[in-house]
JSON list of C-alpha atoms in Angstrom, two decimals:
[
{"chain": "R", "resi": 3, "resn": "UNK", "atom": "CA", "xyz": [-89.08, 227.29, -185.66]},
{"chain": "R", "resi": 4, "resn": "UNK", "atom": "CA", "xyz": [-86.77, 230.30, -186.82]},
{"chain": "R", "resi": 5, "resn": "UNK", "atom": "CA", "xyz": [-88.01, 233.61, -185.28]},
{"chain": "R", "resi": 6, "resn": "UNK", "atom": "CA", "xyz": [-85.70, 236.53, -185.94]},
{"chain": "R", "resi": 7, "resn": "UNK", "atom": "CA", "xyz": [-84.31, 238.09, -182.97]},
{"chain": "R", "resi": 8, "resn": "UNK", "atom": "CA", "xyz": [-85.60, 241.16, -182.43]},
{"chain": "R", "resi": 9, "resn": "UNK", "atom": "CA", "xyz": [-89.13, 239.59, -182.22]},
{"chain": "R", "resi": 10, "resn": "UNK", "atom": "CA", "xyz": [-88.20, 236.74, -180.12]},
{"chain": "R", "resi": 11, "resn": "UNK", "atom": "CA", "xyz": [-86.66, 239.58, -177.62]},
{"chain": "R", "resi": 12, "resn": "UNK", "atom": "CA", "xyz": [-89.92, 241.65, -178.23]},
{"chain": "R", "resi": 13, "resn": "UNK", "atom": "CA", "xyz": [-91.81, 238.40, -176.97]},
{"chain": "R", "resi": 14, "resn": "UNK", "atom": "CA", "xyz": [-89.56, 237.61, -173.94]},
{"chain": "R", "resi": 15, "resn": "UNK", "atom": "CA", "xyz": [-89.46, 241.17, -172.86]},
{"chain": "R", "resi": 16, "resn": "UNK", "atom": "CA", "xyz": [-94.05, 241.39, -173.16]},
{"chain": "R", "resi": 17, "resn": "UNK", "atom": "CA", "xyz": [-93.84, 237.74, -171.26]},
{"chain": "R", "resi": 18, "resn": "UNK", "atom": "CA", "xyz": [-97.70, 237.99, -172.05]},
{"chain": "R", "resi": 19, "resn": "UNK", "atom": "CA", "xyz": [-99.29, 234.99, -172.60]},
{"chain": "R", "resi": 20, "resn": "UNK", "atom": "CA", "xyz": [-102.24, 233.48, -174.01]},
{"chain": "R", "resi": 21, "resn": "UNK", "atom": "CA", "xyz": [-103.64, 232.73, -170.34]},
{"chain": "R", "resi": 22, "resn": "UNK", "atom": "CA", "xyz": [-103.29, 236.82, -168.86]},
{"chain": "R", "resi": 23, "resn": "UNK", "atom": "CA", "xyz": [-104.67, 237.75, -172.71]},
{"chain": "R", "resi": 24, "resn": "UNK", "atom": "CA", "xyz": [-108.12, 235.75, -171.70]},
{"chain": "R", "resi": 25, "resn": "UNK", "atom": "CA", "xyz": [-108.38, 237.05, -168.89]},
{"chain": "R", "resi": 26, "resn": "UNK", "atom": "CA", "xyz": [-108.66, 240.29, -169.77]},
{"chain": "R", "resi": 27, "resn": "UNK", "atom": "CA", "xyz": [-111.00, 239.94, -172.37]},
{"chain": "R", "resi": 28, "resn": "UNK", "atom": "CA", "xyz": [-112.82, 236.99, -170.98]},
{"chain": "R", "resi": 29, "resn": "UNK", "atom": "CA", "xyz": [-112.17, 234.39, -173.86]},
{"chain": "R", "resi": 30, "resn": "UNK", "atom": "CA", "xyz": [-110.94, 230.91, -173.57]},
{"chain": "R", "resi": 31, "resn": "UNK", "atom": "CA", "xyz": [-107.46, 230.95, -173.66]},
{"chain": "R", "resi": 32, "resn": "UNK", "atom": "CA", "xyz": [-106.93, 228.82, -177.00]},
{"chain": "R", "resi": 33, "resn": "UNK", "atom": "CA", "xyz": [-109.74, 231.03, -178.78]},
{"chain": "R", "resi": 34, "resn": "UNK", "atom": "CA", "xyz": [-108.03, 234.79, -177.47]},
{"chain": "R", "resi": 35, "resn": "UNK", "atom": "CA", "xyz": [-104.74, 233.40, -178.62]},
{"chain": "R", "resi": 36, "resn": "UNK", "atom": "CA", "xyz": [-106.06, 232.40, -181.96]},
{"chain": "R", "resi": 37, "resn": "UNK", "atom": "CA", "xyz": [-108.19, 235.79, -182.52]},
{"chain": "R", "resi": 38, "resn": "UNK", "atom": "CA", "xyz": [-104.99, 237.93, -181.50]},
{"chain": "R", "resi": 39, "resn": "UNK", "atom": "CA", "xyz": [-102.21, 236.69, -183.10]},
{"chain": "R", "resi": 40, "resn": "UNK", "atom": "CA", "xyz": [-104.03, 234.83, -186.43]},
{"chain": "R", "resi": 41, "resn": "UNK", "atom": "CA", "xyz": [-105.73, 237.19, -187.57]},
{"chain": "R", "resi": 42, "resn": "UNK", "atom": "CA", "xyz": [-103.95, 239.19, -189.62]},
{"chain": "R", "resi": 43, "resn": "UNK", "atom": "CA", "xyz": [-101.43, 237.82, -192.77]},
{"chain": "R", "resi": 44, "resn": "UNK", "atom": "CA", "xyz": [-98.11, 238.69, -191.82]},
{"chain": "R", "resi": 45, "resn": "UNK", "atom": "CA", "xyz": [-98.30, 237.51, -188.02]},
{"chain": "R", "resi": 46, "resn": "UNK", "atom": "CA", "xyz": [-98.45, 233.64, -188.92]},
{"chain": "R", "resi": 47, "resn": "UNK", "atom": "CA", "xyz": [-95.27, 234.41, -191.14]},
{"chain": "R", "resi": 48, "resn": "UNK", "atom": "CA", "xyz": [-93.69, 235.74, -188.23]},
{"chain": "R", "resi": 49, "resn": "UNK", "atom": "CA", "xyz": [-93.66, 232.91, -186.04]},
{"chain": "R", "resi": 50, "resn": "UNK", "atom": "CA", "xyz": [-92.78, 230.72, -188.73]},
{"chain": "R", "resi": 51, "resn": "UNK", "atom": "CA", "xyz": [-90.87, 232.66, -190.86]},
{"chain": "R", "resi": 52, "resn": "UNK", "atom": "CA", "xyz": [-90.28, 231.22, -194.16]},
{"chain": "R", "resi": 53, "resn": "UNK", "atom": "CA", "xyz": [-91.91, 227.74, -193.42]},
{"chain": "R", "resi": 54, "resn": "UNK", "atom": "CA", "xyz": [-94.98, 229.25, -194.03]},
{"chain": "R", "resi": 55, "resn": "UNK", "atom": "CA", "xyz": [-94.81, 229.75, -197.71]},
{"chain": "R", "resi": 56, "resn": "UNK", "atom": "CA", "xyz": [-97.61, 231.72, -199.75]},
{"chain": "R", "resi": 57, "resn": "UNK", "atom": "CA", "xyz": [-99.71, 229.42, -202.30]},
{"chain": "R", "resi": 58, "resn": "UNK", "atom": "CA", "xyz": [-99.26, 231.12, -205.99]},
{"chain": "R", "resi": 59, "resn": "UNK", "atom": "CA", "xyz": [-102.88, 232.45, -204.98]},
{"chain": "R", "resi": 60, "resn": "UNK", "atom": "CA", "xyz": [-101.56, 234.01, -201.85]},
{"chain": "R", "resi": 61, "resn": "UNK", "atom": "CA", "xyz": [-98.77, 235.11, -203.52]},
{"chain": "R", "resi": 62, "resn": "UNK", "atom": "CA", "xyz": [-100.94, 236.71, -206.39]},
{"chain": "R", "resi": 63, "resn": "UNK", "atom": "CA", "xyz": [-103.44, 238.86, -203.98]},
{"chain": "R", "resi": 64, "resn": "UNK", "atom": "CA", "xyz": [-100.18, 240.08, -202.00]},
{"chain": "R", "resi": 65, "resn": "UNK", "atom": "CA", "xyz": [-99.15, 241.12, -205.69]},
{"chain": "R", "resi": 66, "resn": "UNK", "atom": "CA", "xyz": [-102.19, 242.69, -206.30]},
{"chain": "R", "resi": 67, "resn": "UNK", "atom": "CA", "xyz": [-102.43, 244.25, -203.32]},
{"chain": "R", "resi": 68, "resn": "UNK", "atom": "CA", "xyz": [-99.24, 245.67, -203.51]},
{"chain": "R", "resi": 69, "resn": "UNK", "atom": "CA", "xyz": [-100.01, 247.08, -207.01]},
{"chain": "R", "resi": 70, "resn": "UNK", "atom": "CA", "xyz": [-103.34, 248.97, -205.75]},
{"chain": "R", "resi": 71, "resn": "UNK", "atom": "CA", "xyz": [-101.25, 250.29, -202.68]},
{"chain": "R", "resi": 72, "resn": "UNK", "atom": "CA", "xyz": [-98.66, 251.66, -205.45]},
{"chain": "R", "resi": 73, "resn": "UNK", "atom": "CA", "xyz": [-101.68, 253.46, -207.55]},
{"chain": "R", "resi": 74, "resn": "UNK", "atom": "CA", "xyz": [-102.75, 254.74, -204.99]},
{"chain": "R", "resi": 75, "resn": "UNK", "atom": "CA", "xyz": [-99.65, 256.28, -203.04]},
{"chain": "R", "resi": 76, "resn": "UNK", "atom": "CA", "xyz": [-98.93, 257.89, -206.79]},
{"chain": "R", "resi": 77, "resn": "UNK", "atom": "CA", "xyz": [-102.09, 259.56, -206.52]},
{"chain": "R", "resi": 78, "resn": "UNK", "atom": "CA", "xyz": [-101.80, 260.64, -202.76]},
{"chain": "R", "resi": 79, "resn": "UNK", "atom": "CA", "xyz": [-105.08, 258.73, -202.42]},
{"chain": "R", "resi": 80, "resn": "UNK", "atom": "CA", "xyz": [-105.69, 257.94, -198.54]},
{"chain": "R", "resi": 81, "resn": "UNK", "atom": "CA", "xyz": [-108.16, 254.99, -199.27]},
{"chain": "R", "resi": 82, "resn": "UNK", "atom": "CA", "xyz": [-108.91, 253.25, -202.01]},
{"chain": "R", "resi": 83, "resn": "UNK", "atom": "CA", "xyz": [-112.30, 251.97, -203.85]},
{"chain": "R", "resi": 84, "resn": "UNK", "atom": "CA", "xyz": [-113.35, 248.33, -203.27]},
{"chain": "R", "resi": 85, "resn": "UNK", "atom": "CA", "xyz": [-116.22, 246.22, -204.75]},
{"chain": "R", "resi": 86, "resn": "UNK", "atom": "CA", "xyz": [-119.73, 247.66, -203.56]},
{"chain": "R", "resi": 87, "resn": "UNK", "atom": "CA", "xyz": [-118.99, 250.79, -202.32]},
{"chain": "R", "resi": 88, "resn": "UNK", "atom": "CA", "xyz": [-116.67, 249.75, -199.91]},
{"chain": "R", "resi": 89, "resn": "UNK", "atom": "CA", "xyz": [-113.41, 251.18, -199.11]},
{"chain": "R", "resi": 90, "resn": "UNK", "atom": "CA", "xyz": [-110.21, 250.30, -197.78]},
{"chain": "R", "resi": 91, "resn": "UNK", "atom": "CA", "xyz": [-107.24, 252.60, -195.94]},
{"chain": "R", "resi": 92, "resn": "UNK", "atom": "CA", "xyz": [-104.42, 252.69, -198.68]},
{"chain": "R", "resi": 93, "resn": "UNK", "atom": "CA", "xyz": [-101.74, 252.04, -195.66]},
{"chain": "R", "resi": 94, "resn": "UNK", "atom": "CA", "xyz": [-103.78, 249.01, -194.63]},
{"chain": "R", "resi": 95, "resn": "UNK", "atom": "CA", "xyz": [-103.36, 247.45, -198.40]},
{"chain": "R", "resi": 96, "resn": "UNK", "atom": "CA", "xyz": [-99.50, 249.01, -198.04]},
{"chain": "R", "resi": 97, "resn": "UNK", "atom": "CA", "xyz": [-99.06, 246.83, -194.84]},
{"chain": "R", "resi": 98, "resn": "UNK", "atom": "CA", "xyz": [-100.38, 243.81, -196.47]},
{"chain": "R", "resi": 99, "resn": "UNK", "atom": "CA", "xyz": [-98.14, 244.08, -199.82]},
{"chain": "R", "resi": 100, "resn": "UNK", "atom": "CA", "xyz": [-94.98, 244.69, -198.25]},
{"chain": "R", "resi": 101, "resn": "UNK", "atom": "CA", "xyz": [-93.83, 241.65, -195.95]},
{"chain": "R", "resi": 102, "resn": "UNK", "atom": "CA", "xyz": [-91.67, 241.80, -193.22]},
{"chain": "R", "resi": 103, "resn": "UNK", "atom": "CA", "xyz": [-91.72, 245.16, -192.11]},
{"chain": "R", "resi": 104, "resn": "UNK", "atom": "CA", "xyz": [-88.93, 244.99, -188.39]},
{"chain": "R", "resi": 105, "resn": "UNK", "atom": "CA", "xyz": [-85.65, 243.84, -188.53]},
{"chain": "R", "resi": 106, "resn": "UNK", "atom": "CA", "xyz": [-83.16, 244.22, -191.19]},
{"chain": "R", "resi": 107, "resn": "UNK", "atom": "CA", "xyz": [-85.74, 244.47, -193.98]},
{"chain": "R", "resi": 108, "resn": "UNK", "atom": "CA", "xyz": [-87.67, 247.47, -192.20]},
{"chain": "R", "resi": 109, "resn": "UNK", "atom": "CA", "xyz": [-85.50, 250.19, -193.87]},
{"chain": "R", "resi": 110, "resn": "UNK", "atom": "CA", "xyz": [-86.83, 248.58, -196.82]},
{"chain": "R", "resi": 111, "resn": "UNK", "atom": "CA", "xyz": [-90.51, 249.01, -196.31]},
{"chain": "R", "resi": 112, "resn": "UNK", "atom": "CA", "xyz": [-90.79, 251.85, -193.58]},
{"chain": "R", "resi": 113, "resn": "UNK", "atom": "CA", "xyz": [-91.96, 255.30, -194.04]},
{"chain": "R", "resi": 114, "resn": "UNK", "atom": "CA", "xyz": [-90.16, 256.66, -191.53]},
{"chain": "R", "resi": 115, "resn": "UNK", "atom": "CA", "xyz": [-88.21, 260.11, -191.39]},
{"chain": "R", "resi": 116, "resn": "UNK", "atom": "CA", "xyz": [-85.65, 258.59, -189.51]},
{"chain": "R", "resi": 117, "resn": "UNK", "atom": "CA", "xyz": [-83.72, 255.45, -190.96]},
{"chain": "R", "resi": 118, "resn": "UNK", "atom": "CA", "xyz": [-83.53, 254.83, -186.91]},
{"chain": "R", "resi": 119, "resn": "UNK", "atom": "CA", "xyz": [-86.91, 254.64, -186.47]},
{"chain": "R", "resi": 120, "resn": "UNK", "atom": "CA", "xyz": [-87.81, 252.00, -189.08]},
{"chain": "R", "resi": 121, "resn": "UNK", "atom": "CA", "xyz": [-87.52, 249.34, -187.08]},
{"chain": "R", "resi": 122, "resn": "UNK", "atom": "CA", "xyz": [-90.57, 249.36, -184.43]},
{"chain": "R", "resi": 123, "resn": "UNK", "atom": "CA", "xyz": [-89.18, 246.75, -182.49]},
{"chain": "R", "resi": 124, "resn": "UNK", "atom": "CA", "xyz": [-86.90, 248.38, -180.42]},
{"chain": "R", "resi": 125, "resn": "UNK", "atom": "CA", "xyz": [-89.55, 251.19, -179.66]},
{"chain": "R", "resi": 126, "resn": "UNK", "atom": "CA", "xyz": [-91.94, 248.80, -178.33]},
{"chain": "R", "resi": 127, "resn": "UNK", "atom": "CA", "xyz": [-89.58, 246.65, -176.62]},
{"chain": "R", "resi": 128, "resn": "UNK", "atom": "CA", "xyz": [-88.21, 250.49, -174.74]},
{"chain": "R", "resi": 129, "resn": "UNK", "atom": "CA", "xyz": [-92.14, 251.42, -174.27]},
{"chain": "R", "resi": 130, "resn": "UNK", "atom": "CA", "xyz": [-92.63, 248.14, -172.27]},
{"chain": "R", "resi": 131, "resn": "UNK", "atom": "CA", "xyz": [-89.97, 248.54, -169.74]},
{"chain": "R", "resi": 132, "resn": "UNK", "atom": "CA", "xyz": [-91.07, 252.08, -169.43]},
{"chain": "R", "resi": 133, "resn": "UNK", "atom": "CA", "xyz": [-94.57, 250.20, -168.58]},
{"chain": "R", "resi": 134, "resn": "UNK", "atom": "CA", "xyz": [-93.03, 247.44, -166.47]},
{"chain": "R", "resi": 135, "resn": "UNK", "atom": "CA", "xyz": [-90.68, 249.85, -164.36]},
{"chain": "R", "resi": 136, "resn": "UNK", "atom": "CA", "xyz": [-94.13, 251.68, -163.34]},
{"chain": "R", "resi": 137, "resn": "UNK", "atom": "CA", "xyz": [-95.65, 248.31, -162.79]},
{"chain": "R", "resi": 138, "resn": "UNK", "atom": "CA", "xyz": [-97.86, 248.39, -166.06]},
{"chain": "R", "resi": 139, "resn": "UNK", "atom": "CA", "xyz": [-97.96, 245.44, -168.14]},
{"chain": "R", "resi": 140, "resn": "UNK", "atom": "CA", "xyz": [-98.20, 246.26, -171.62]},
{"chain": "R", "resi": 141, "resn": "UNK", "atom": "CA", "xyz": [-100.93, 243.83, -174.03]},
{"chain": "R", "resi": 142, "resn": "UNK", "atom": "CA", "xyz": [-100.41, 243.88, -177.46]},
{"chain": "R", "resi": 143, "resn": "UNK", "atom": "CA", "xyz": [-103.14, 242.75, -179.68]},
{"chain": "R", "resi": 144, "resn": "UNK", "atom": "CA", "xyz": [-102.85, 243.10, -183.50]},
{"chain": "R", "resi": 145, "resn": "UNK", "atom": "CA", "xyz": [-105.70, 244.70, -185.28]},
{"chain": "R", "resi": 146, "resn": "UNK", "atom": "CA", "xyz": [-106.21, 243.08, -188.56]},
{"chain": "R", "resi": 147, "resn": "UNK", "atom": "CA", "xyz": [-106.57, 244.95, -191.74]},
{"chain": "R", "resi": 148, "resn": "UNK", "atom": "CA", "xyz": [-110.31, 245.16, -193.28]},
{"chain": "R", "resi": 149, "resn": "UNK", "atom": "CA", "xyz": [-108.64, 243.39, -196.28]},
{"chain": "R", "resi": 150, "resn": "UNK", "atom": "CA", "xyz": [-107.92, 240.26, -194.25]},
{"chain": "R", "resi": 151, "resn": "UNK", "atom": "CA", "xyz": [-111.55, 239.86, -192.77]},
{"chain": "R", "resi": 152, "resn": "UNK", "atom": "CA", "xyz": [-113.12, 241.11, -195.83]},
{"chain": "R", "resi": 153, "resn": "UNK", "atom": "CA", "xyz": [-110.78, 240.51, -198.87]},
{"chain": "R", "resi": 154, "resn": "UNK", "atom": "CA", "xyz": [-113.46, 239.96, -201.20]},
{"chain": "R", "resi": 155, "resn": "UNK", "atom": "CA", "xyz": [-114.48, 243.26, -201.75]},
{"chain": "R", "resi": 156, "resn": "UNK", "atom": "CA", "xyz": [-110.99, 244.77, -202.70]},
{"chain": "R", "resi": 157, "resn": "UNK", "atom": "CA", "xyz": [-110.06, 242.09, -204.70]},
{"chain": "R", "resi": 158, "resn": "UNK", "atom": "CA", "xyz": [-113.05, 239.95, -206.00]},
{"chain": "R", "resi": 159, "resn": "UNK", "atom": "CA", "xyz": [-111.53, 237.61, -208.02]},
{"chain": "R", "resi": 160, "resn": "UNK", "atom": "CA", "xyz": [-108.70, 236.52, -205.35]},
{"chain": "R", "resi": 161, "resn": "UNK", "atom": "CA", "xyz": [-110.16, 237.19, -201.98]},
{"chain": "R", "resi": 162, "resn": "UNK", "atom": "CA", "xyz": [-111.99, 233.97, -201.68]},
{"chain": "R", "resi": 163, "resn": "UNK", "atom": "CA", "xyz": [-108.45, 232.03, -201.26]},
{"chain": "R", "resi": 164, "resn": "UNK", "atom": "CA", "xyz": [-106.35, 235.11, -199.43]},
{"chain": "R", "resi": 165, "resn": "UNK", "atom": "CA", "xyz": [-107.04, 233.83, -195.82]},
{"chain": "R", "resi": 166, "resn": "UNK", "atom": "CA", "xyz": [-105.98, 230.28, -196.27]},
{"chain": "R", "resi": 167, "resn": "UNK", "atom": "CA", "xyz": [-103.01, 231.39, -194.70]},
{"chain": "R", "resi": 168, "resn": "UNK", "atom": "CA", "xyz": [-104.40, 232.00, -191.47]},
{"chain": "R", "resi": 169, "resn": "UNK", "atom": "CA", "xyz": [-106.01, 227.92, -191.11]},
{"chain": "R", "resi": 170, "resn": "UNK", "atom": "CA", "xyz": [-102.59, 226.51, -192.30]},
{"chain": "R", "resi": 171, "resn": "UNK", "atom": "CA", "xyz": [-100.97, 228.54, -189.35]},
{"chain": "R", "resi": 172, "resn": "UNK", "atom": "CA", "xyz": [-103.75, 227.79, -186.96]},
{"chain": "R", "resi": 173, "resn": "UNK", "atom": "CA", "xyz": [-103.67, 223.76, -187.97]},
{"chain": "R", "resi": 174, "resn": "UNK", "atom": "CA", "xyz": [-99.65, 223.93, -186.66]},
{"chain": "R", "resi": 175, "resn": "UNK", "atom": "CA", "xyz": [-100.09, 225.39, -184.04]},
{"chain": "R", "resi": 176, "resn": "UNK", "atom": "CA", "xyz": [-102.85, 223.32, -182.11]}
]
């Protein structure tokens, strides 16, 4: 499994796993695992990189996605209209559309100021052994995007297939 090296530092330097994760919020160790990391699109893709392809479904809500995120950064809109009255944080449907967002490719994608601070990688690598030299460990849980639990309503015609991502990842892992 290819991992790219800033994130397989980023994991060494947490050494969190799945066990001290359940314990602090009391879930079997194989179901907190799955809940953290699976969750959300682009964390399956990291630990497999590439061999994780997108179906041409996938592929076609990321496109989507990534075209409603362009509307609505033209318009300066800070969330944007679902299905039903629901809504949906433009930089969540950003995150989703634009892939891998550390490494080399984060100048790419990032919003930051500073071309040195595109990459968040080394930032949360430095903020842990701040943490660890005080005797903190640091736990880092992803928080999915609303489009990822609930992709129907910002894309009705392609949400039904957007999360069969997440089972292909989960069925190689166990």
């Amino acid at each position: 499994m290819r991992i790219s090296t800033g994130i397989r530092r980023f994991w060494r330097a947490l050494a969190l796993s799945a066990a001290t994760v359940g314990k602090a919020v009391s879930l079997p160790r194989n179901s907190c695992f799955y809940a953290a990391i699976l969750t959300c699109l682009s964390i399956p893709r990291v630990f497999a990189g590439n061999s994780i392809p997108l179906s041409e479904s996938q592929q076609k809500f990321v496109n989507e996605l990534a075209a409603k995120s362009r509307t609505a950064g033209n318009g300066g809109a800070a969330v944007i209209a679902g299905a039903d009255g629901w809504f949906f944080l433009s930089s969540d449907i950003r995150f989703l559309s634009v892939g891998q967002f550390w490494g080399t490719d984060a100048a790419k994608v990032s919003r930051a100021h500073k071309p040195e601070s595109a990459d968040p990688i080394p930032t949360i690598v430095d903020f842990h052994d701040q943490l660890k030299r005080r005797g903190i460990d640091l736990l880092v849980l992803p928080v999915p995007p609303k489009a990822t639990i609930y992709p129907k309503p910002i894309l009705p015609t392609r949400g039904s297939g957007a999360c069969a991502i997440l089972r292909r990842a989960a069925q190689t892992r166990n």
